[in-house]
């Protein structure tokens, strides 16, 4: 299963760790095993002085379609969602190295909200950002209910997180969710070049600057936990189960 996440250190970009979604046949939907692999990679980056920046990438046309809905359905049917998603979110928040992401195409659910924890995101013109939480009878996660209003103001945060509206790459850039928009063929190169530029900077100064810009981690963790309590309860609702079943039946 770990083949669905490829972790490597870029040969051409010294100091850059790449975490790549590699489940294109499922639009890079994220399973519990994939969260585990990403958490391990982020923790390994923190412990390794040679890694000075991490770049998240997807595959052509899909960054990620979000959490695997089969896992949501299993939880809705009485199972547990497990701790893997939460562990990944904590690892994102606690990461000490700059996080860069490159999006080409679909970015849904956590495929959108995880960029709120990244420092620089580059997306291709054909990218689409969407969080259909409420349509699935779920609630926002990843502290997006705290971070999105800060990033983009109430109206756009509400349009994204509650109304489930699609954001184009240009919308996302105008809202401040991402940094730059480029042609599809340029995403990888620009993302890795951006990460390499950060990796070449004085590490301790960059870490302090990043911490100051990001602000306290405690309130972000507290919001992740608060959202998770609602999320877990909503997962067990009839409406959520029906929405997951409808998706799996298509
Ligand atoms: N979980 C599990 N499987 C998923 C998935 C997800 N989140 N997203 C896509 N897939 C699977 C599809 O079931 C399909 O599998 P199959 O070929 O075995 O039938 C495959 O990926 C391709 O997806 P498909 O729907 O055929 O592609 P599309 O281009 O028509 O649509 C999406 C792509 C992403 C728009 C659509 O799949 C979708 O809406 N996915 C759900 C996204 C979502 O709600 N995520 C959770 C957010 S909280």
GROMACS .gro file of C-alpha atoms and ligand atoms in nm:
model
  298
    1UNK     CA    1   0.000   0.000   0.000
    2UNK     CA    2   0.292   0.233   0.060
    3UNK     CA    3   0.332   0.255  -0.320
    4UNK     CA    4   0.033   0.488  -0.310
    5UNK     CA    5   0.258   0.743  -0.143
    6UNK     CA    6   0.606   0.783  -0.284
    7UNK     CA    7   0.858   0.950  -0.056
    8UNK     CA    8   1.194   1.047  -0.200
    9UNK     CA    9   1.469   1.299  -0.171
   10UNK     CA   10   1.506   1.494  -0.489
   11UNK     CA   11   1.840   1.435  -0.659
   12UNK     CA   12   1.822   1.759  -0.857
   13UNK     CA   13   1.693   1.966  -0.566
   14UNK     CA   14   1.920   1.920  -0.265
   15UNK     CA   15   1.749   1.929   0.074
   16UNK     CA   16   1.402   1.871  -0.074
   17UNK     CA   17   1.187   1.579   0.037
   18UNK     CA   18   0.907   1.489  -0.204
   19UNK     CA   19   0.584   1.331  -0.079
   20UNK     CA   20   0.382   1.224  -0.380
   21UNK     CA   21   0.027   1.091  -0.402
   22UNK     CA   22   0.043   0.798  -0.640
   23UNK     CA   23  -0.299   0.638  -0.663
   24UNK     CA   24  -0.413   0.790  -0.991
   25UNK     CA   25  -0.668   0.515  -1.060
   26UNK     CA   26  -0.865   0.648  -0.759
   27UNK     CA   27  -0.780   1.014  -0.823
   28UNK     CA   28  -0.534   0.991  -0.534
   29UNK     CA   29  -0.808   0.935  -0.273
   30UNK     CA   30  -0.629   0.891   0.060
   31UNK     CA   31  -0.649   0.566   0.258
   32UNK     CA   32  -0.548   0.509   0.619
   33UNK     CA   33  -0.220   0.350   0.506
   34UNK     CA   34  -0.142   0.659   0.295
   35UNK     CA   35  -0.191   0.889   0.595
   36UNK     CA   36   0.048   0.669   0.795
   37UNK     CA   37   0.315   0.690   0.526
   38UNK     CA   38   0.285   1.069   0.501
   39UNK     CA   39   0.300   1.111   0.879
   40UNK     CA   40   0.615   0.898   0.894
   41UNK     CA   41   0.771   1.104   0.615
   42UNK     CA   42   0.696   1.437   0.784
   43UNK     CA   43   0.839   1.313   1.113
   44UNK     CA   44   1.147   1.177   0.936
   45UNK     CA   45   1.197   1.517   0.769
   46UNK     CA   46   1.181   1.691   1.105
   47UNK     CA   47   1.446   1.457   1.245
   48UNK     CA   48   1.681   1.484   0.946
   49UNK     CA   49   1.895   1.796   0.914
   50UNK     CA   50   1.964   1.717   0.551
   51UNK     CA   51   1.596   1.771   0.468
   52UNK     CA   52   1.520   2.141   0.464
   53UNK     CA   53   1.185   2.156   0.284
   54UNK     CA   54   0.905   1.919   0.188
   55UNK     CA   55   0.711   1.930  -0.139
   56UNK     CA   56   0.371   1.762  -0.176
   57UNK     CA   57   0.283   1.657  -0.531
   58UNK     CA   58   0.008   1.455  -0.695
   59UNK     CA   59  -0.021   1.301  -1.039
   60UNK     CA   60  -0.129   1.444  -1.372
   61UNK     CA   61  -0.479   1.589  -1.339
   62UNK     CA   62  -0.528   1.497  -0.973
   63UNK     CA   63  -0.367   1.623  -0.658
   64UNK     CA   64  -0.613   1.430  -0.439
   65UNK     CA   65  -0.987   1.350  -0.432
   66UNK     CA   66  -0.971   1.361  -0.052
   67UNK     CA   67  -1.030   1.093   0.203
   68UNK     CA   68  -1.117   0.750   0.062
   69UNK     CA   69  -1.495   0.734   0.084
   70UNK     CA   70  -1.483   0.358   0.140
   71UNK     CA   71  -1.309   0.434   0.471
   72UNK     CA   72  -1.579   0.690   0.555
   73UNK     CA   73  -1.845   0.430   0.475
   74UNK     CA   74  -1.676   0.167   0.695
   75UNK     CA   75  -1.679   0.416   0.984
   76UNK     CA   76  -2.042   0.507   0.913
   77UNK     CA   77  -2.132   0.137   0.929
   78UNK     CA   78  -2.004   0.107   1.285
   79UNK     CA   79  -1.629   0.079   1.233
   80UNK     CA   80  -1.374   0.335   1.335
   81UNK     CA   81  -1.212   0.600   1.120
   82UNK     CA   82  -0.892   0.529   1.313
   83UNK     CA   83  -0.633   0.777   1.431
   84UNK     CA   84  -0.435   0.796   1.105
   85UNK     CA   85  -0.602   1.107   0.965
   86UNK     CA   86  -0.565   1.296   1.293
   87UNK     CA   87  -0.203   1.188   1.328
   88UNK     CA   88  -0.134   1.326   0.982
   89UNK     CA   89  -0.298   1.657   1.065
   90UNK     CA   90  -0.094   1.687   1.386
   91UNK     CA   91   0.223   1.609   1.190
   92UNK     CA   92   0.137   1.880   0.936
   93UNK     CA   93   0.081   2.137   1.208
   94UNK     CA   94   0.390   2.036   1.405
   95UNK     CA   95   0.617   2.019   1.101
   96UNK     CA   96   0.932   2.229   1.151
   97UNK     CA   97   1.032   2.248   0.786
   98UNK     CA   98   0.868   2.462   0.517
   99UNK     CA   99   0.590   2.285   0.328
  100UNK     CA  100   0.535   2.355  -0.040
  101UNK     CA  101   0.262   2.198  -0.252
  102UNK     CA  102   0.198   2.165  -0.623
  103UNK     CA  103  -0.153   2.100  -0.753
  104UNK     CA  104  -0.253   1.992  -1.101
  105UNK     CA  105  -0.625   1.927  -1.133
  106UNK     CA  106  -0.855   1.793  -0.864
  107UNK     CA  107  -0.805   1.900  -0.503
  108UNK     CA  108  -1.102   1.786  -0.295
  109UNK     CA  109  -1.169   1.771   0.080
  110UNK     CA  110  -0.838   1.733   0.256
  111UNK     CA  111  -0.683   1.768  -0.090
  112UNK     CA  112  -0.784   2.134  -0.051
  113UNK     CA  113  -0.762   2.193   0.323
  114UNK     CA  114  -0.408   2.061   0.361
  115UNK     CA  115  -0.279   2.360   0.159
  116UNK     CA  116  -0.391   2.582   0.447
  117UNK     CA  117  -0.100   2.422   0.634
  118UNK     CA  118   0.143   2.467   0.347
  119UNK     CA  119   0.358   2.777   0.314
  120UNK     CA  120   0.360   2.810  -0.064
  121UNK     CA  121   0.121   2.637  -0.306
  122UNK     CA  122   0.145   2.642  -0.684
  123UNK     CA  123  -0.150   2.523  -0.892
  124UNK     CA  124  -0.210   2.469  -1.261
  125UNK     CA  125  -0.477   2.669  -1.441
  126UNK     CA  126  -0.700   2.362  -1.466
  127UNK     CA  127  -0.699   2.299  -1.090
  128UNK     CA  128  -1.024   2.285  -0.896
  129UNK     CA  129  -1.052   2.323  -0.520
  130UNK     CA  130  -1.364   2.190  -0.349
  131UNK     CA  131  -1.470   2.081  -0.001
  132UNK     CA  132  -1.810   1.907  -0.022
  133UNK     CA  133  -1.819   1.839   0.354
  134UNK     CA  134  -2.175   1.955   0.416
  135UNK     CA  135  -2.310   1.778   0.105
  136UNK     CA  136  -2.171   1.457   0.257
  137UNK     CA  137  -2.337   1.553   0.590
  138UNK     CA  138  -1.988   1.615   0.732
  139UNK     CA  139  -1.819   1.924   0.874
  140UNK     CA  140  -1.493   2.103   0.791
  141UNK     CA  141  -1.169   1.941   0.911
  142UNK     CA  142  -0.795   2.011   0.936
  143UNK     CA  143  -0.865   2.335   1.128
  144UNK     CA  144  -1.001   2.476   0.803
  145UNK     CA  145  -1.288   2.636   0.999
  146UNK     CA  146  -1.025   2.845   1.177
  147UNK     CA  147  -0.771   2.897   0.899
  148UNK     CA  148  -0.996   2.957   0.597
  149UNK     CA  149  -1.177   3.264   0.741
  150UNK     CA  150  -0.835   3.406   0.835
  151UNK     CA  151  -0.696   3.343   0.491
  152UNK     CA  152  -0.991   3.446   0.276
  153UNK     CA  153  -1.250   3.616   0.499
  154UNK     CA  154  -1.587   3.485   0.610
  155UNK     CA  155  -1.776   3.497   0.280
  156UNK     CA  156  -1.527   3.303   0.073
  157UNK     CA  157  -1.456   3.062   0.360
  158UNK     CA  158  -1.828   2.999   0.393
  159UNK     CA  159  -1.867   2.953   0.016
  160UNK     CA  160  -1.590   2.695   0.022
  161UNK     CA  161  -1.646   2.510   0.350
  162UNK     CA  162  -2.022   2.531   0.404
  163UNK     CA  163  -2.170   2.588   0.057
  164UNK     CA  164  -1.920   2.351  -0.109
  165UNK     CA  165  -1.865   2.589  -0.401
  166UNK     CA  166  -1.594   2.509  -0.654
  167UNK     CA  167  -1.291   2.736  -0.655
  168UNK     CA  168  -1.089   2.758  -0.975
  169UNK     CA  169  -0.714   2.809  -0.952
  170UNK     CA  170  -0.769   3.181  -1.013
  171UNK     CA  171  -1.038   3.194  -0.742
  172UNK     CA  172  -0.805   3.015  -0.501
  173UNK     CA  173  -0.521   3.254  -0.578
  174UNK     CA  174  -0.747   3.559  -0.542
  175UNK     CA  175  -0.868   3.420  -0.209
  176UNK     CA  176  -0.510   3.374  -0.085
  177UNK     CA  177  -0.541   2.997  -0.056
  178UNK     CA  178  -0.256   2.945  -0.303
  179UNK     CA  179   0.044   3.147  -0.409
  180UNK     CA  180   0.080   3.109  -0.786
  181UNK     CA  181  -0.099   2.974  -1.092
  182UNK     CA  182   0.087   2.824  -1.386
  183UNK     CA  183   0.043   2.598  -1.689
  184UNK     CA  184  -0.017   2.226  -1.609
  185UNK     CA  185   0.323   2.125  -1.742
  186UNK     CA  186   0.503   2.369  -1.512
  187UNK     CA  187   0.363   2.263  -1.173
  188UNK     CA  188   0.627   2.009  -1.080
  189UNK     CA  189   0.921   2.216  -1.190
  190UNK     CA  190   0.798   2.533  -1.019
  191UNK     CA  191   0.703   2.351  -0.699
  192UNK     CA  192   1.039   2.178  -0.668
  193UNK     CA  193   1.232   2.491  -0.762
  194UNK     CA  194   1.038   2.683  -0.496
  195UNK     CA  195   1.113   2.416  -0.234
  196UNK     CA  196   1.481   2.413  -0.337
  197UNK     CA  197   1.503   2.789  -0.297
  198UNK     CA  198   1.369   2.760   0.058
  199UNK     CA  199   1.600   2.466   0.129
  200UNK     CA  200   1.900   2.682   0.042
  201UNK     CA  201   1.815   2.956   0.295
  202UNK     CA  202   1.961   2.978   0.647
  203UNK     CA  203   1.757   2.708   0.820
  204UNK     CA  204   1.716   2.849   1.169
  205UNK     CA  205   1.621   3.197   1.048
  206UNK     CA  206   1.368   3.046   0.809
  207UNK     CA  207   1.224   2.830   1.086
  208UNK     CA  208   1.178   3.127   1.318
  209UNK     CA  209   1.028   3.339   1.040
  210UNK     CA  210   0.789   3.058   0.955
  211UNK     CA  211   0.685   3.008   1.317
  212UNK     CA  212   0.621   3.381   1.359
  213UNK     CA  213   0.414   3.400   1.040
  214UNK     CA  214   0.212   3.089   1.126
  215UNK     CA  215   0.138   3.180   1.489
  216UNK     CA  216   0.068   2.949   1.780
  217UNK     CA  217   0.014   2.584   1.701
  218UNK     CA  218  -0.196   2.515   2.010
  219UNK     CA  219  -0.511   2.685   1.885
  220UNK     CA  220  -0.483   2.506   1.550
  221UNK     CA  221  -0.454   2.169   1.724
  222UNK     CA  222  -0.746   2.260   1.953
  223UNK     CA  223  -0.961   2.341   1.649
  224UNK     CA  224  -0.861   2.016   1.475
  225UNK     CA  225  -0.978   1.829   1.785
  226UNK     CA  226  -1.303   2.026   1.811
  227UNK     CA  227  -1.383   1.965   1.444
  228UNK     CA  228  -1.292   1.596   1.482
  229UNK     CA  229  -1.551   1.551   1.758
  230UNK     CA  230  -1.826   1.685   1.530
  231UNK     CA  231  -1.686   1.500   1.227
  232UNK     CA  232  -1.690   1.166   1.408
  233UNK     CA  233  -2.048   1.218   1.523
  234UNK     CA  234  -2.161   1.327   1.176
  235UNK     CA  235  -1.994   1.025   1.015
  236UNK     CA  236  -2.239   0.805   1.203
  237UNK     CA  237  -2.545   0.995   1.079
  238UNK     CA  238  -2.795   0.839   0.838
  239UNK     CA  239  -2.744   1.126   0.596
  240UNK     CA  240  -2.370   1.067   0.580
  241UNK     CA  241  -2.404   0.692   0.535
  242UNK     CA  242  -2.654   0.744   0.252
  243UNK     CA  243  -2.422   0.994   0.081
  244UNK     CA  244  -2.125   0.752   0.100
  245UNK     CA  245  -2.338   0.461  -0.021
  246UNK     CA  246  -2.464   0.669  -0.314
  247UNK     CA  247  -2.104   0.752  -0.412
  248UNK     CA  248  -1.987   0.390  -0.386
  249UNK     CA  249  -2.289   0.267  -0.589
  250UNK     CA  250  -2.234   0.501  -0.887
  251LIG     N1  251  -1.280   0.785  -0.234
  251LIG     C1  252  -1.279   0.665  -0.294
  251LIG     N2  253  -1.275   0.649  -0.426
  251LIG     C2  254  -1.269   0.760  -0.501
  251LIG     C3  255  -1.270   0.888  -0.445
  251LIG     C4  256  -1.276   0.899  -0.304
  251LIG     N3  257  -1.272   1.017  -0.241
  251LIG     N4  258  -1.266   0.980  -0.545
  251LIG     C5  259  -1.261   0.910  -0.659
  251LIG     N5  260  -1.264   0.778  -0.634
  251LIG     C6  261  -1.258   0.667  -0.729
  251LIG     C7  262  -1.391   0.648  -0.800
  251LIG     O1  263  -1.479   0.569  -0.721
  251LIG     C8  264  -1.346   0.577  -0.925
  251LIG     O2  265  -1.320   0.443  -0.892
  251LIG     P1  266  -1.362   0.324  -0.996
  251LIG     O3  267  -1.289   0.357  -1.123
  251LIG     O4  268  -1.313   0.200  -0.929
  251LIG     O5  269  -1.510   0.334  -1.011
  251LIG     C9  270  -1.211   0.641  -0.955
  251LIG     O6  271  -1.168   0.699  -0.833
  251LIG    C10  272  -1.220   0.751  -1.059
  251LIG     O7  273  -1.317   0.845  -1.016
  251LIG     P2  274  -1.438   0.895  -1.108
  251LIG     O8  275  -1.547   0.944  -1.018
  251LIG     O9  276  -1.472   0.789  -1.207
  251LIG    O10  277  -1.367   1.015  -1.184
  251LIG     P3  278  -1.432   1.153  -1.228
  251LIG    O11  279  -1.324   1.225  -1.300
  251LIG    O12  280  -1.562   1.132  -1.296
  251LIG    O13  281  -1.464   1.230  -1.091
  251LIG    C11  282  -1.418   1.313  -0.871
  251LIG    C12  283  -1.361   1.258  -1.001
  251LIG    C13  284  -1.301   1.328  -0.777
  251LIG    C14  285  -1.484   1.449  -0.898
  251LIG    C15  286  -1.524   1.219  -0.813
  251LIG    O14  287  -1.468   1.088  -0.810
  251LIG    C16  288  -1.565   1.254  -0.672
  251LIG    O15  289  -1.651   1.338  -0.652
  251LIG     N6  290  -1.503   1.187  -0.573
  251LIG    C17  291  -1.538   1.206  -0.433
  251LIG    C18  292  -1.468   1.326  -0.376
  251LIG    C19  293  -1.507   1.347  -0.233
  251LIG    O16  294  -1.622   1.373  -0.203
  251LIG     N7  295  -1.408   1.333  -0.143
  251LIG    C20  296  -1.430   1.344  -0.001
  251LIG    C21  297  -1.423   1.486   0.042
  251LIG     S1  298  -1.456   1.508   0.214
   0.00000   0.00000   0.00000
